Short mmCIF file of C-alpha atoms and ligand atoms in Angstrom, two decimals:
data_model
loop_
_atom_site.label_atom_id
_atom_site.label_comp_id
_atom_site.label_asym_id
_atom_site.label_seq_id
_atom_site.Cartn_x
_atom_site.Cartn_y
_atom_site.Cartn_z
CA MET A 1 28.30 -51.11 -75.39
CA THR A 2 31.75 -51.75 -73.82
CA GLU A 3 31.76 -55.47 -72.39
CA THR A 4 34.20 -55.80 -69.72
CA GLY A 5 35.32 -59.22 -69.16
CA THR A 6 38.17 -57.80 -66.98
CA LEU A 7 38.16 -58.32 -62.99
CA ILE A 8 36.88 -55.40 -60.71
CA ARG A 9 39.80 -53.99 -59.10
CA LEU A 10 39.01 -52.94 -55.52
CA GLY A 11 41.58 -50.84 -53.19
CA VAL A 12 41.19 -52.50 -49.69
CA SER A 13 42.86 -51.79 -46.04
CA GLN A 14 45.62 -53.88 -45.98
CA CYS A 15 44.91 -55.29 -42.56
CA LEU A 16 41.72 -56.67 -43.72
CA LEU A 17 43.48 -58.94 -46.13
CA GLY A 18 45.56 -60.57 -43.33
CA ASP A 19 48.72 -58.65 -43.48
CA ALA A 20 50.21 -57.84 -40.07
CA VAL A 21 50.56 -54.43 -40.53
CA ARG A 22 48.27 -52.74 -37.73
CA TYR A 23 49.81 -50.52 -34.70
CA ASP A 24 49.72 -53.82 -32.40
CA GLY A 25 51.66 -55.90 -34.75
CA ARG A 26 48.32 -57.88 -35.80
CA ASP A 27 46.03 -58.43 -38.72
CA LYS A 28 42.19 -57.89 -38.90
CA ARG A 29 41.76 -60.79 -41.74
CA HIS A 30 38.47 -60.75 -43.03
CA PRO A 31 37.05 -64.37 -44.12
CA TRP A 32 34.60 -63.19 -46.87
CA ILE A 33 37.04 -60.72 -48.21
CA CYS A 34 39.95 -62.94 -48.34
CA GLY A 35 37.62 -65.98 -49.56
CA PRO A 36 34.89 -65.53 -52.08
CA LEU A 37 35.72 -61.74 -52.73
CA ALA A 38 39.33 -62.21 -53.76
CA ALA A 39 38.21 -64.96 -56.01
CA ALA A 40 35.58 -62.70 -57.70
CA ALA A 41 37.89 -59.20 -57.86
CA GLU A 42 41.56 -57.87 -57.97
CA LEU A 43 41.97 -56.83 -54.35
CA VAL A 44 44.76 -54.21 -53.98
CA PRO A 45 46.19 -53.58 -50.40
CA LEU A 46 46.71 -49.94 -48.89
CA CYS A 47 48.04 -49.21 -45.74
CA PRO A 48 48.34 -45.26 -45.31
CA GLU A 49 50.16 -45.71 -42.04
CA THR A 50 52.81 -48.05 -43.11
CA GLY A 51 52.57 -46.10 -46.24
CA ILE A 52 54.05 -42.81 -44.58
CA GLY A 53 56.70 -44.85 -42.88
CA LEU A 54 55.33 -45.98 -39.68
CA PRO A 55 57.08 -49.15 -38.28
CA VAL A 56 55.07 -52.37 -37.09
CA PRO A 57 54.11 -52.23 -34.34
CA ARG A 58 54.01 -48.76 -33.43
CA PRO A 59 52.30 -46.36 -30.87
CA PRO A 60 48.23 -46.00 -31.61
CA ILE A 61 47.10 -42.73 -33.31
CA VAL A 62 44.14 -40.62 -31.92
CA LEU A 63 42.05 -38.17 -33.82
CA ARG A 64 41.55 -34.91 -31.86
CA GLY A 65 39.81 -31.36 -32.56
CA ASP A 66 37.25 -30.38 -35.27
CA ARG A 67 35.09 -32.78 -36.49
CA ALA A 68 35.40 -31.58 -39.99
CA ARG A 69 39.26 -31.46 -40.34
CA PRO A 70 40.59 -33.70 -37.14
CA GLU A 71 44.21 -33.94 -36.36
CA ALA A 72 45.95 -37.52 -36.16
CA ARG A 73 48.12 -37.34 -32.93
CA VAL A 74 50.36 -39.80 -31.28
CA PRO A 75 49.84 -39.43 -27.58
CA ALA A 76 52.90 -41.86 -26.80
CA GLN A 77 55.23 -39.60 -28.46
CA GLY A 78 54.54 -36.41 -27.06
CA GLU A 79 51.36 -35.63 -29.25
CA ARG A 80 53.11 -36.20 -32.57
CA ASP A 81 51.03 -34.73 -35.52
CA LEU A 82 50.72 -37.07 -38.41
CA SER A 83 48.00 -35.03 -40.15
CA THR A 84 49.87 -33.47 -43.05
CA ALA A 85 51.79 -36.71 -43.63
CA LEU A 86 48.57 -38.76 -43.74
CA ARG A 87 46.58 -36.45 -45.93
CA ALA A 88 49.57 -35.78 -48.44
CA HIS A 89 50.28 -39.69 -48.95
CA ALA A 90 46.50 -40.12 -49.91
CA ARG A 91 46.96 -37.26 -52.65
CA SER A 92 50.17 -38.58 -53.43
CA GLN A 93 48.54 -41.76 -54.41
CA ARG A 94 45.78 -40.13 -56.37
CA ALA A 95 46.41 -41.48 -59.86
CA ARG A 96 47.18 -45.00 -58.61
CA LEU A 97 43.87 -44.98 -56.52
CA GLN A 98 41.80 -43.70 -59.42
CA ALA A 99 42.65 -46.95 -61.74
CA LEU A 100 40.70 -48.57 -59.20
CA ASP A 101 36.93 -49.31 -58.90
CA GLY A 102 36.07 -49.11 -55.20
CA PHE A 103 37.19 -49.12 -51.73
CA ILE A 104 36.77 -51.35 -48.54
CA LEU A 105 38.34 -49.86 -45.73
CA LYS A 106 38.66 -51.01 -42.04
CA ALA A 107 36.18 -49.53 -39.87
CA ARG A 108 37.39 -47.33 -36.77
CA SER A 109 40.84 -46.69 -37.88
CA PRO A 110 42.29 -43.21 -37.51
CA SER A 111 43.38 -43.64 -41.13
CA CYS A 112 40.89 -46.07 -42.96
CA GLY A 113 37.70 -45.42 -40.74
CA LEU A 114 34.36 -44.02 -42.55
CA ASP A 115 32.44 -41.76 -40.09
CA ASP A 116 32.90 -44.04 -37.00
CA VAL A 117 36.21 -43.06 -35.79
CA PRO A 118 36.27 -41.68 -32.31
CA LEU A 119 37.03 -37.91 -32.22
CA LEU A 120 38.61 -36.79 -28.86
CA GLY A 121 38.94 -33.40 -27.39
CA PRO A 122 42.22 -31.94 -26.64
CA HIS A 123 42.49 -33.64 -23.13
CA GLY A 124 40.77 -36.76 -23.93
CA GLY A 125 36.93 -37.06 -23.34
CA ARG A 126 34.92 -38.06 -26.73
CA ARG A 127 33.29 -35.59 -28.69
CA GLY A 128 31.49 -37.80 -31.42
CA THR A 129 32.87 -39.85 -34.18
CA THR A 130 34.54 -38.50 -37.79
CA SER A 131 36.45 -40.18 -40.53
CA GLY A 132 39.93 -41.31 -40.72
CA LEU A 133 42.09 -39.00 -42.58
CA PHE A 134 43.12 -41.08 -45.44
CA ALA A 135 39.21 -42.44 -45.82
CA ALA A 136 38.22 -38.37 -45.86
CA GLU A 137 40.67 -37.31 -48.46
CA LEU A 138 39.48 -40.47 -50.62
CA ARG A 139 35.76 -39.62 -50.23
CA THR A 140 36.60 -36.30 -51.38
CA TRP A 141 37.97 -36.82 -54.74
CA SER A 142 38.14 -40.57 -55.51
CA GLY A 143 34.62 -40.61 -57.29
CA ARG A 144 33.97 -44.36 -56.14
CA PRO A 145 32.38 -46.31 -53.78
CA LEU A 146 33.70 -46.69 -50.31
CA VAL A 147 32.43 -48.81 -47.53
CA SER A 148 33.77 -50.46 -44.41
CA GLU A 149 33.95 -54.05 -43.84
CA ALA A 150 31.46 -53.47 -41.20
CA GLY A 151 29.03 -52.27 -43.67
CA LEU A 152 29.48 -55.42 -45.69
CA SER A 153 28.00 -57.87 -42.96
CA THR A 154 24.91 -59.37 -44.81
CA PRO A 155 24.50 -60.55 -48.30
CA ALA A 156 22.40 -57.79 -49.29
CA ALA A 157 24.61 -55.26 -48.05
CA ARG A 158 27.65 -57.09 -50.31
CA ARG A 159 25.22 -57.15 -53.26
CA ALA A 160 24.50 -53.69 -53.16
CA PHE A 161 28.09 -52.65 -53.04
CA ALA A 162 28.98 -54.91 -55.78
CA GLU A 163 26.23 -53.36 -58.14
CA ALA A 164 27.32 -49.97 -56.83
CA VAL A 165 31.09 -50.95 -57.88
CA HIS A 166 30.19 -52.39 -61.02
CA LEU A 167 27.99 -49.62 -62.17
CA CYS A 168 30.65 -47.07 -61.38
CA HIS A 169 33.06 -49.30 -63.41
CA GLN A 170 30.79 -49.45 -66.28
CA TRP A 171 30.23 -45.52 -66.06
CA ARG A 172 33.84 -45.38 -66.72
CA ALA A 173 34.05 -48.04 -69.45
CA MET A 174 31.55 -46.47 -71.40
CA ALA A 175 33.29 -42.97 -71.15
CA ALA A 176 30.01 -41.71 -70.13
CA GLY A 177 31.44 -38.61 -68.05
CA ARG A 178 33.08 -37.60 -71.39
CA ASP A 179 29.88 -36.30 -73.25
CA PRO A 180 26.31 -36.05 -72.37
CA ALA A 181 25.20 -38.44 -75.25
CA ARG A 182 27.12 -41.07 -73.27
CA ALA A 183 25.80 -40.26 -70.22
CA ARG A 184 22.12 -40.46 -71.18
CA ALA A 185 23.37 -44.05 -72.91
CA PHE A 186 24.74 -45.33 -69.52
CA LEU A 187 21.36 -43.96 -67.56
CA GLN A 188 19.08 -45.52 -70.29
CA ARG A 189 20.89 -48.79 -70.20
CA TYR A 190 21.00 -49.32 -66.25
CA ARG A 191 17.57 -47.49 -65.75
CA LEU A 192 16.01 -50.64 -64.31
CA LEU A 193 18.77 -50.98 -61.71
CA LEU A 194 19.03 -47.18 -60.96
CA MET A 195 15.30 -46.72 -60.64
CA ALA A 196 15.46 -49.12 -57.85
CA HIS A 197 17.46 -46.59 -55.76
CA GLY A 198 14.53 -44.08 -56.15
CA ARG A 199 12.65 -42.96 -59.38
CA ARG A 200 12.88 -39.33 -58.62
CA ARG A 201 16.33 -39.61 -58.18
CA TYR A 202 16.88 -41.22 -61.37
CA ARG A 203 14.85 -38.89 -63.22
CA ALA A 204 16.92 -36.08 -61.65
CA LEU A 205 20.17 -37.75 -62.92
CA LEU A 206 18.29 -38.03 -66.58
CA ALA A 207 17.64 -34.40 -66.28
CA ALA A 208 21.10 -33.41 -65.31
CA ALA A 209 22.62 -35.61 -68.19
CA GLU A 210 24.49 -32.31 -69.61
CA ARG A 211 26.42 -31.84 -66.57
CA LEU A 212 27.12 -35.25 -65.81
CA GLY A 213 28.34 -35.73 -69.23
CA GLU A 214 31.25 -33.41 -68.34
CA ALA A 215 32.13 -35.32 -65.15
CA GLY A 216 35.48 -36.41 -66.50
CA ASP A 217 36.75 -39.89 -65.12
CA GLY A 218 35.14 -40.25 -61.73
CA CYS A 219 31.68 -41.46 -61.03
CA PRO A 220 29.50 -38.31 -60.41
CA GLY A 221 28.64 -37.47 -56.76
CA ALA A 222 25.20 -37.68 -57.75
CA LEU A 223 25.12 -41.38 -59.25
CA LEU A 224 26.99 -42.27 -55.91
CA ALA A 225 24.53 -40.59 -53.76
CA LEU A 226 21.98 -42.52 -55.76
CA LEU A 227 23.42 -45.64 -55.34
CA ARG A 228 24.01 -45.09 -51.58
CA HIS A 229 20.28 -44.88 -51.25
CA PRO A 230 18.95 -48.29 -50.72
CA ALA A 231 17.20 -50.23 -53.26
CA THR A 232 14.00 -51.33 -51.22
CA ARG A 233 11.79 -54.03 -52.06
CA ARG A 234 8.83 -51.73 -52.84
CA ARG A 235 10.98 -50.12 -55.38
CA ARG A 236 12.47 -53.14 -56.94
CA LEU A 237 8.96 -54.34 -57.54
CA ALA A 238 8.07 -51.30 -59.40
CA CYS A 239 11.16 -51.75 -61.60
CA LEU A 240 9.98 -55.46 -62.16
CA ARG A 241 6.44 -54.26 -63.23
CA ARG A 242 8.00 -51.70 -65.52
CA LEU A 243 10.22 -54.43 -67.01
CA GLN A 244 7.01 -56.28 -67.65
CA ARG A 245 5.04 -53.46 -69.23
CA GLN A 246 7.94 -51.72 -71.15
CA ASP A 247 11.07 -53.66 -71.81
CA LEU A 248 10.23 -57.16 -73.07
CA PRO A 249 9.66 -57.99 -76.63
CA PRO A 250 6.48 -59.96 -77.76
CA LEU A 251 5.84 -63.06 -75.61
CA ASP A 252 3.68 -66.03 -76.37
CA PRO A 253 0.86 -66.18 -73.52
CA ALA A 254 2.14 -69.18 -71.92
CA ARG A 255 5.66 -67.40 -71.28
CA ALA A 256 4.14 -64.16 -70.57
CA ARG A 257 1.88 -65.73 -67.78
CA GLN A 258 5.00 -67.37 -66.30
CA VAL A 259 6.86 -63.96 -66.29
CA ALA A 260 3.65 -62.56 -64.69
CA GLN A 261 3.75 -65.40 -62.00
CA ALA A 262 7.17 -64.76 -61.11
CA ILE A 263 6.93 -61.21 -60.53
CA GLU A 264 3.56 -61.74 -58.43
CA GLY A 265 5.51 -64.21 -56.60
CA PHE A 266 8.12 -61.71 -55.66
CA ALA A 267 4.99 -59.22 -54.64
CA ALA A 268 3.52 -61.76 -52.64
CA GLY A 269 6.93 -62.58 -50.64
CA ASP A 270 7.10 -66.29 -52.11
CA ARG A 271 10.70 -65.42 -53.61
CA ASP A 272 13.49 -62.78 -52.73
CA HIS A 273 14.74 -60.50 -55.40
CA ALA A 274 17.75 -62.77 -56.50
CA ALA A 275 15.54 -65.63 -56.76
CA THR A 276 13.12 -63.69 -58.96
CA LEU A 277 15.72 -62.68 -61.37
CA ALA A 278 16.94 -65.99 -61.67
CA ARG A 279 13.66 -67.35 -62.36
CA LEU A 280 13.30 -64.46 -65.14
CA ARG A 281 16.39 -65.35 -66.56
CA ARG A 282 15.45 -68.92 -67.41
CA LEU A 283 12.36 -67.62 -68.65
CA LEU A 284 13.93 -64.67 -70.79
CA PRO A 285 17.23 -65.55 -72.25
CA THR A 286 19.58 -62.74 -73.42
CA ASP A 287 18.81 -62.97 -77.24
CA ALA A 288 16.07 -59.98 -78.20
CA LEU A 289 16.06 -58.72 -74.93
CA PRO A 290 16.49 -54.73 -75.13
CA PRO A 291 19.62 -53.47 -73.23
CA PRO A 292 17.70 -52.52 -70.02
CA ALA A 293 16.20 -55.85 -69.50
CA ARG A 294 19.43 -57.55 -70.39
CA ALA A 295 21.45 -55.32 -67.90
CA LEU A 296 19.08 -56.34 -65.17
CA LEU A 297 18.50 -60.19 -65.78
CA HIS A 298 21.72 -60.97 -67.12
CA PRO A 299 24.32 -58.75 -65.42
CA GLU A 300 27.74 -58.53 -66.88
CA PRO A 301 30.55 -61.47 -66.19
CA ALA A 302 32.35 -59.07 -63.73
CA LEU A 303 28.84 -58.11 -61.89
CA ALA A 304 27.86 -61.86 -62.31
CA ARG A 305 30.97 -63.09 -60.17
CA LEU A 306 30.63 -60.26 -57.56
CA LEU A 307 26.87 -61.22 -56.83
CA ALA A 308 28.01 -64.94 -56.55
CA ALA A 309 30.61 -63.91 -54.24
CA ALA A 310 28.22 -61.87 -52.21
CA GLY A 311 25.95 -64.64 -51.74
CA ASN A 312 21.98 -65.10 -51.42
CA PRO A 313 20.31 -63.08 -48.95
CA GLU A 314 18.98 -65.02 -46.06
CA PRO A 315 15.67 -66.71 -45.92
CA GLY A 316 13.06 -63.74 -45.26
CA ALA A 317 15.50 -61.02 -45.66
CA HIS A 318 13.85 -57.95 -47.62
CA ASP A 319 16.30 -57.79 -50.44
S1 LIG B 1 46.13 -47.81 -41.58
FE1 LIG B 1 44.68 -48.85 -42.49
S2 LIG B 1 45.19 -50.79 -43.55
FE2 LIG B 1 46.73 -49.87 -42.14
S3 LIG B 1 46.79 -51.15 -40.24
FE3 LIG B 1 45.57 -49.44 -39.94
S4 LIG B 1 43.63 -49.84 -40.59
FE4 LIG B 1 44.85 -51.43 -41.66
#
């Protein structure tokens, strides 16, 4: 098993990092990204608008036309069309961007926004929402988790993103996209994490391991789709019970009782998931644990750092 002590590398919209690159000459510094996350991961700034040579400040861009393939226009410059330049810029960065593990993009930006950018008709008037042109390109081929800063507002959401980014990182570290046996090894090792996103989805992935093992370097779409599906409390409980039934070495009766109490404490709502894992971690040290139990209870250092940065769920949150 490849154990990566290396930092996770995330591409981040540059204005979120506190750089004044926005159209209005300002930044959108995000305290959590610039604080705890910056200490736990390497953050790589991305600004597609200055990347295509636009100045700071500059007139704002709007999106018009078709939802599936909108145009980026500058009303203050006679509807200047920046669509080709923004899409070509994203494609020209492909090799550099695919060296990263995931992306945090500025919400509602006509370049960086994900699904929440106002889409205007030819003469104004809102027609719904779409994605910014850079973000849409990235989503098409990056094979990495993408999220907006607005989607990271709670510890639970940050933990989910951390886990998705880390699992995609590990997919690549294990070269799981190179052959079916490696894909199966990945899916087995992270079984207890993945099944929390849906047992049927996990089984479908396992059944598709032949195809996944020929997916190349990117994290396969089916795996990204599973990770986007929320890990519910009910599914997490099912995974903990599965751990108890199938994935532990023989325990002495006192230890087995403590493990059962910790899991039933989660079932009763006495402890959240993070606190339950911490309790189980103390009861079940790494040695002698089989790989799926180790992956669930003793995350690799890169993930442990990200989870610590994400913070603990709020009391009462159904993490
Ligand atoms: S293009 Fe993206 S990174 Fe650049 S200022 Fe706009 S939202 Fe921020």
